């Protein structure tokens, strides 16, 4: 089955700096890669996703890149703000049927 | 829509007792997922249903765990008997089959003492 690894487990940045979180996956059949943000006491919420036919996708301050050959994808957050502080999860699946999540990255943005 | 609704939000029970967690997916969604979240293991997929039919339950840890989806608007996850190591936050999520975004509920925090 799919195995997703995520790094780093914790990340602390200064407000305004960029944050990068990286994930690798094992199943070459996976074709859908979402990123979820989880705030304290809440369920994960989708923030951006990418399909395997696209190498990069951007939405305002967040972007995701995908390297299918190397089987890794990354989340980039620019101009970080304190409200970006949360736990971020990457995931991989084939057609969203059985998403497998990474272990999560706790991002702290210091004012 | 109110989103995915899980109940209870918190459950504290004694070891050996039966625990039932409940989920109401978003109306019209036909895929439902149960996840367990712990510090050690992160978010683990336990089981998922398509059109009320269990598709993959390979993530269910033991025979003590069972899940049902009697209709499109309700699912349960049962643990019998419960053990302290079952303590975790259990999430239910739903989506449209073939769609991309899965919507998560607020979770049920289970503590088994």
JSON list of C-alpha atoms in Angstrom, two decimals, chain B:
[
{"chain": "B", "resi": 1, "resn": "UNK", "atom": "CA", "xyz": [-24.92, 22.52, 4.97]},
{"chain": "B", "resi": 2, "resn": "UNK", "atom": "CA", "xyz": [-23.62, 21.97, 8.50]},
{"chain": "B", "resi": 3, "resn": "UNK", "atom": "CA", "xyz": [-20.71, 19.88, 7.29]},
{"chain": "B", "resi": 4, "resn": "UNK", "atom": "CA", "xyz": [-19.78, 16.45, 8.59]},
{"chain": "B", "resi": 5, "resn": "UNK", "atom": "CA", "xyz": [-21.29, 15.97, 12.04]},
{"chain": "B", "resi": 6, "resn": "UNK", "atom": "CA", "xyz": [-19.71, 13.66, 14.57]},
{"chain": "B", "resi": 7, "resn": "UNK", "atom": "CA", "xyz": [-20.98, 12.69, 17.98]},
{"chain": "B", "resi": 8, "resn": "UNK", "atom": "CA", "xyz": [-20.08, 12.71, 20.73]},
{"chain": "B", "resi": 9, "resn": "UNK", "atom": "CA", "xyz": [-17.30, 15.33, 20.69]},
{"chain": "B", "resi": 10, "resn": "UNK", "atom": "CA", "xyz": [-15.73, 13.78, 23.77]},
{"chain": "B", "resi": 11, "resn": "UNK", "atom": "CA", "xyz": [-16.10, 10.31, 25.24]},
{"chain": "B", "resi": 12, "resn": "UNK", "atom": "CA", "xyz": [-14.54, 8.95, 28.40]},
{"chain": "B", "resi": 13, "resn": "UNK", "atom": "CA", "xyz": [-15.13, 5.31, 29.13]},
{"chain": "B", "resi": 14, "resn": "UNK", "atom": "CA", "xyz": [-13.74, 2.51, 31.24]},
{"chain": "B", "resi": 15, "resn": "UNK", "atom": "CA", "xyz": [-11.68, -0.28, 29.79]},
{"chain": "B", "resi": 16, "resn": "UNK", "atom": "CA", "xyz": [-13.85, -3.14, 28.64]},
{"chain": "B", "resi": 17, "resn": "UNK", "atom": "CA", "xyz": [-16.88, -1.00, 27.82]},
{"chain": "B", "resi": 18, "resn": "UNK", "atom": "CA", "xyz": [-18.41, -0.73, 24.38]},
{"chain": "B", "resi": 19, "resn": "UNK", "atom": "CA", "xyz": [-17.97, 2.58, 22.59]},
{"chain": "B", "resi": 20, "resn": "UNK", "atom": "CA", "xyz": [-19.98, 3.78, 19.60]},
{"chain": "B", "resi": 21, "resn": "UNK", "atom": "CA", "xyz": [-18.93, 6.79, 17.56]},
{"chain": "B", "resi": 22, "resn": "UNK", "atom": "CA", "xyz": [-21.37, 8.36, 15.14]},
{"chain": "B", "resi": 23, "resn": "UNK", "atom": "CA", "xyz": [-21.05, 10.26, 11.89]},
{"chain": "B", "resi": 24, "resn": "UNK", "atom": "CA", "xyz": [-23.44, 12.08, 9.61]},
{"chain": "B", "resi": 25, "resn": "UNK", "atom": "CA", "xyz": [-21.78, 12.86, 6.27]},
{"chain": "B", "resi": 26, "resn": "UNK", "atom": "CA", "xyz": [-22.55, 15.88, 4.13]},
{"chain": "B", "resi": 27, "resn": "UNK", "atom": "CA", "xyz": [-25.82, 15.39, 2.30]},
{"chain": "B", "resi": 28, "resn": "UNK", "atom": "CA", "xyz": [-25.25, 14.03, -1.19]},
{"chain": "B", "resi": 29, "resn": "UNK", "atom": "CA", "xyz": [-21.76, 12.71, -0.46]},
{"chain": "B", "resi": 30, "resn": "UNK", "atom": "CA", "xyz": [-21.36, 9.02, -1.25]},
{"chain": "B", "resi": 31, "resn": "UNK", "atom": "CA", "xyz": [-17.88, 8.27, 0.12]},
{"chain": "B", "resi": 32, "resn": "UNK", "atom": "CA", "xyz": [-17.24, 8.10, 3.85]},
{"chain": "B", "resi": 33, "resn": "UNK", "atom": "CA", "xyz": [-13.94, 7.61, 5.67]},
{"chain": "B", "resi": 34, "resn": "UNK", "atom": "CA", "xyz": [-13.03, 6.86, 9.28]},
{"chain": "B", "resi": 35, "resn": "UNK", "atom": "CA", "xyz": [-9.60, 8.01, 10.50]},
{"chain": "B", "resi": 36, "resn": "UNK", "atom": "CA", "xyz": [-7.83, 7.70, 13.84]},
{"chain": "B", "resi": 37, "resn": "UNK", "atom": "CA", "xyz": [-5.34, 10.35, 14.96]},
{"chain": "B", "resi": 38, "resn": "UNK", "atom": "CA", "xyz": [-2.67, 9.79, 17.60]},
{"chain": "B", "resi": 39, "resn": "UNK", "atom": "CA", "xyz": [0.63, 11.47, 18.36]},
{"chain": "B", "resi": 40, "resn": "UNK", "atom": "CA", "xyz": [2.52, 8.29, 17.60]},
{"chain": "B", "resi": 41, "resn": "UNK", "atom": "CA", "xyz": [0.84, 7.24, 14.37]},
{"chain": "B", "resi": 42, "resn": "UNK", "atom": "CA", "xyz": [-0.62, 10.45, 12.98]},
{"chain": "B", "resi": 43, "resn": "UNK", "atom": "CA", "xyz": [-3.75, 10.13, 10.81]},
{"chain": "B", "resi": 44, "resn": "UNK", "atom": "CA", "xyz": [-4.52, 6.51, 10.02]},
{"chain": "B", "resi": 45, "resn": "UNK", "atom": "CA", "xyz": [-7.23, 5.44, 7.60]},
{"chain": "B", "resi": 46, "resn": "UNK", "atom": "CA", "xyz": [-9.33, 2.77, 9.32]},
{"chain": "B", "resi": 47, "resn": "UNK", "atom": "CA", "xyz": [-12.04, 2.05, 6.76]},
{"chain": "B", "resi": 48, "resn": "UNK", "atom": "CA", "xyz": [-13.91, 3.71, 3.93]},
{"chain": "B", "resi": 49, "resn": "UNK", "atom": "CA", "xyz": [-17.28, 3.22, 2.27]},
{"chain": "B", "resi": 50, "resn": "UNK", "atom": "CA", "xyz": [-18.48, 3.98, -1.25]},
{"chain": "B", "resi": 51, "resn": "UNK", "atom": "CA", "xyz": [-22.26, 4.11, -1.66]},
{"chain": "B", "resi": 52, "resn": "UNK", "atom": "CA", "xyz": [-22.67, 2.59, 1.83]},
{"chain": "B", "resi": 53, "resn": "UNK", "atom": "CA", "xyz": [-20.51, -0.43, 0.94]},
{"chain": "B", "resi": 54, "resn": "UNK", "atom": "CA", "xyz": [-17.25, -1.02, 2.84]},
{"chain": "B", "resi": 55, "resn": "UNK", "atom": "CA", "xyz": [-14.45, -0.97, 0.28]},
{"chain": "B", "resi": 56, "resn": "UNK", "atom": "CA", "xyz": [-11.28, -1.29, 2.33]},
{"chain": "B", "resi": 57, "resn": "UNK", "atom": "CA", "xyz": [-11.13, -2.13, 6.04]},
{"chain": "B", "resi": 58, "resn": "UNK", "atom": "CA", "xyz": [-7.48, -3.15, 6.09]},
{"chain": "B", "resi": 59, "resn": "UNK", "atom": "CA", "xyz": [-6.74, -0.27, 8.45]},
{"chain": "B", "resi": 60, "resn": "UNK", "atom": "CA", "xyz": [-9.06, -1.53, 11.16]},
{"chain": "B", "resi": 61, "resn": "UNK", "atom": "CA", "xyz": [-6.63, -2.50, 13.92]},
{"chain": "B", "resi": 62, "resn": "UNK", "atom": "CA", "xyz": [-8.40, -5.52, 15.41]},
{"chain": "B", "resi": 63, "resn": "UNK", "atom": "CA", "xyz": [-11.62, -7.48, 15.50]},
{"chain": "B", "resi": 64, "resn": "UNK", "atom": "CA", "xyz": [-12.66, -5.27, 18.40]},
{"chain": "B", "resi": 65, "resn": "UNK", "atom": "CA", "xyz": [-13.29, -2.53, 15.83]},
{"chain": "B", "resi": 66, "resn": "UNK", "atom": "CA", "xyz": [-16.29, -2.61, 13.52]},
{"chain": "B", "resi": 67, "resn": "UNK", "atom": "CA", "xyz": [-17.95, -0.02, 11.28]},
{"chain": "B", "resi": 68, "resn": "UNK", "atom": "CA", "xyz": [-21.32, 0.14, 9.62]},
{"chain": "B", "resi": 69, "resn": "UNK", "atom": "CA", "xyz": [-23.10, 2.41, 7.20]},
{"chain": "B", "resi": 70, "resn": "UNK", "atom": "CA", "xyz": [-26.77, 1.40, 7.19]},
{"chain": "B", "resi": 71, "resn": "UNK", "atom": "CA", "xyz": [-27.75, 4.31, 4.93]},
{"chain": "B", "resi": 72, "resn": "UNK", "atom": "CA", "xyz": [-26.28, 7.25, 3.07]},
{"chain": "B", "resi": 73, "resn": "UNK", "atom": "CA", "xyz": [-26.65, 9.64, 5.98]},
{"chain": "B", "resi": 74, "resn": "UNK", "atom": "CA", "xyz": [-25.27, 7.68, 8.92]},
{"chain": "B", "resi": 75, "resn": "UNK", "atom": "CA", "xyz": [-22.26, 5.64, 9.92]},
{"chain": "B", "resi": 76, "resn": "UNK", "atom": "CA", "xyz": [-20.99, 4.18, 13.18]},
{"chain": "B", "resi": 77, "resn": "UNK", "atom": "CA", "xyz": [-17.62, 3.02, 14.43]},
{"chain": "B", "resi": 78, "resn": "UNK", "atom": "CA", "xyz": [-17.85, 0.62, 17.33]},
{"chain": "B", "resi": 79, "resn": "UNK", "atom": "CA", "xyz": [-15.12, -0.60, 19.67]},
{"chain": "B", "resi": 80, "resn": "UNK", "atom": "CA", "xyz": [-15.97, -3.58, 21.84]},
{"chain": "B", "resi": 81, "resn": "UNK", "atom": "CA", "xyz": [-14.33, -4.11, 24.27]},
{"chain": "B", "resi": 82, "resn": "UNK", "atom": "CA", "xyz": [-12.42, -0.82, 24.50]},
{"chain": "B", "resi": 83, "resn": "UNK", "atom": "CA", "xyz": [-8.82, -0.65, 25.74]},
{"chain": "B", "resi": 84, "resn": "UNK", "atom": "CA", "xyz": [-6.66, 2.27, 26.94]},
{"chain": "B", "resi": 85, "resn": "UNK", "atom": "CA", "xyz": [-4.57, 2.10, 23.75]},
{"chain": "B", "resi": 86, "resn": "UNK", "atom": "CA", "xyz": [-7.70, 2.96, 21.76]},
{"chain": "B", "resi": 87, "resn": "UNK", "atom": "CA", "xyz": [-7.53, 6.48, 23.20]},
{"chain": "B", "resi": 88, "resn": "UNK", "atom": "CA", "xyz": [-7.27, 8.85, 20.25]},
{"chain": "B", "resi": 89, "resn": "UNK", "atom": "CA", "xyz": [-9.20, 11.37, 18.20]},
{"chain": "B", "resi": 90, "resn": "UNK", "atom": "CA", "xyz": [-11.43, 9.66, 15.65]},
{"chain": "B", "resi": 91, "resn": "UNK", "atom": "CA", "xyz": [-12.37, 11.60, 12.52]},
{"chain": "B", "resi": 92, "resn": "UNK", "atom": "CA", "xyz": [-15.05, 10.95, 9.98]},
{"chain": "B", "resi": 93, "resn": "UNK", "atom": "CA", "xyz": [-14.77, 12.50, 6.51]},
{"chain": "B", "resi": 94, "resn": "UNK", "atom": "CA", "xyz": [-17.00, 12.46, 3.46]},
{"chain": "B", "resi": 95, "resn": "UNK", "atom": "CA", "xyz": [-16.66, 13.29, -0.21]},
{"chain": "B", "resi": 96, "resn": "UNK", "atom": "CA", "xyz": [-18.30, 12.85, -3.56]},
{"chain": "B", "resi": 97, "resn": "UNK", "atom": "CA", "xyz": [-17.14, 9.63, -5.17]},
{"chain": "B", "resi": 98, "resn": "UNK", "atom": "CA", "xyz": [-14.55, 10.48, -7.80]},
{"chain": "B", "resi": 99, "resn": "UNK", "atom": "CA", "xyz": [-14.23, 14.01, -6.48]},
{"chain": "B", "resi": 100, "resn": "UNK", "atom": "CA", "xyz": [-11.16, 15.39, -4.80]},
{"chain": "B", "resi": 101, "resn": "UNK", "atom": "CA", "xyz": [-11.86, 17.17, -1.54]},
{"chain": "B", "resi": 102, "resn": "UNK", "atom": "CA", "xyz": [-12.67, 15.16, 1.57]},
{"chain": "B", "resi": 103, "resn": "UNK", "atom": "CA", "xyz": [-14.46, 17.16, 4.29]},
{"chain": "B", "resi": 104, "resn": "UNK", "atom": "CA", "xyz": [-13.63, 16.26, 7.86]},
{"chain": "B", "resi": 105, "resn": "UNK", "atom": "CA", "xyz": [-15.81, 16.43, 10.93]},
{"chain": "B", "resi": 106, "resn": "UNK", "atom": "CA", "xyz": [-14.65, 17.97, 14.20]},
{"chain": "B", "resi": 107, "resn": "UNK", "atom": "CA", "xyz": [-13.62, 14.58, 15.54]},
{"chain": "B", "resi": 108, "resn": "UNK", "atom": "CA", "xyz": [-14.45, 12.56, 18.65]},
{"chain": "B", "resi": 109, "resn": "UNK", "atom": "CA", "xyz": [-11.83, 12.55, 21.38]},
{"chain": "B", "resi": 110, "resn": "UNK", "atom": "CA", "xyz": [-11.97, 9.12, 23.01]},
{"chain": "B", "resi": 111, "resn": "UNK", "atom": "CA", "xyz": [-10.33, 8.43, 26.33]},
{"chain": "B", "resi": 112, "resn": "UNK", "atom": "CA", "xyz": [-10.36, 4.89, 27.69]},
{"chain": "B", "resi": 113, "resn": "UNK", "atom": "CA", "xyz": [-9.31, 4.66, 31.34]}
]
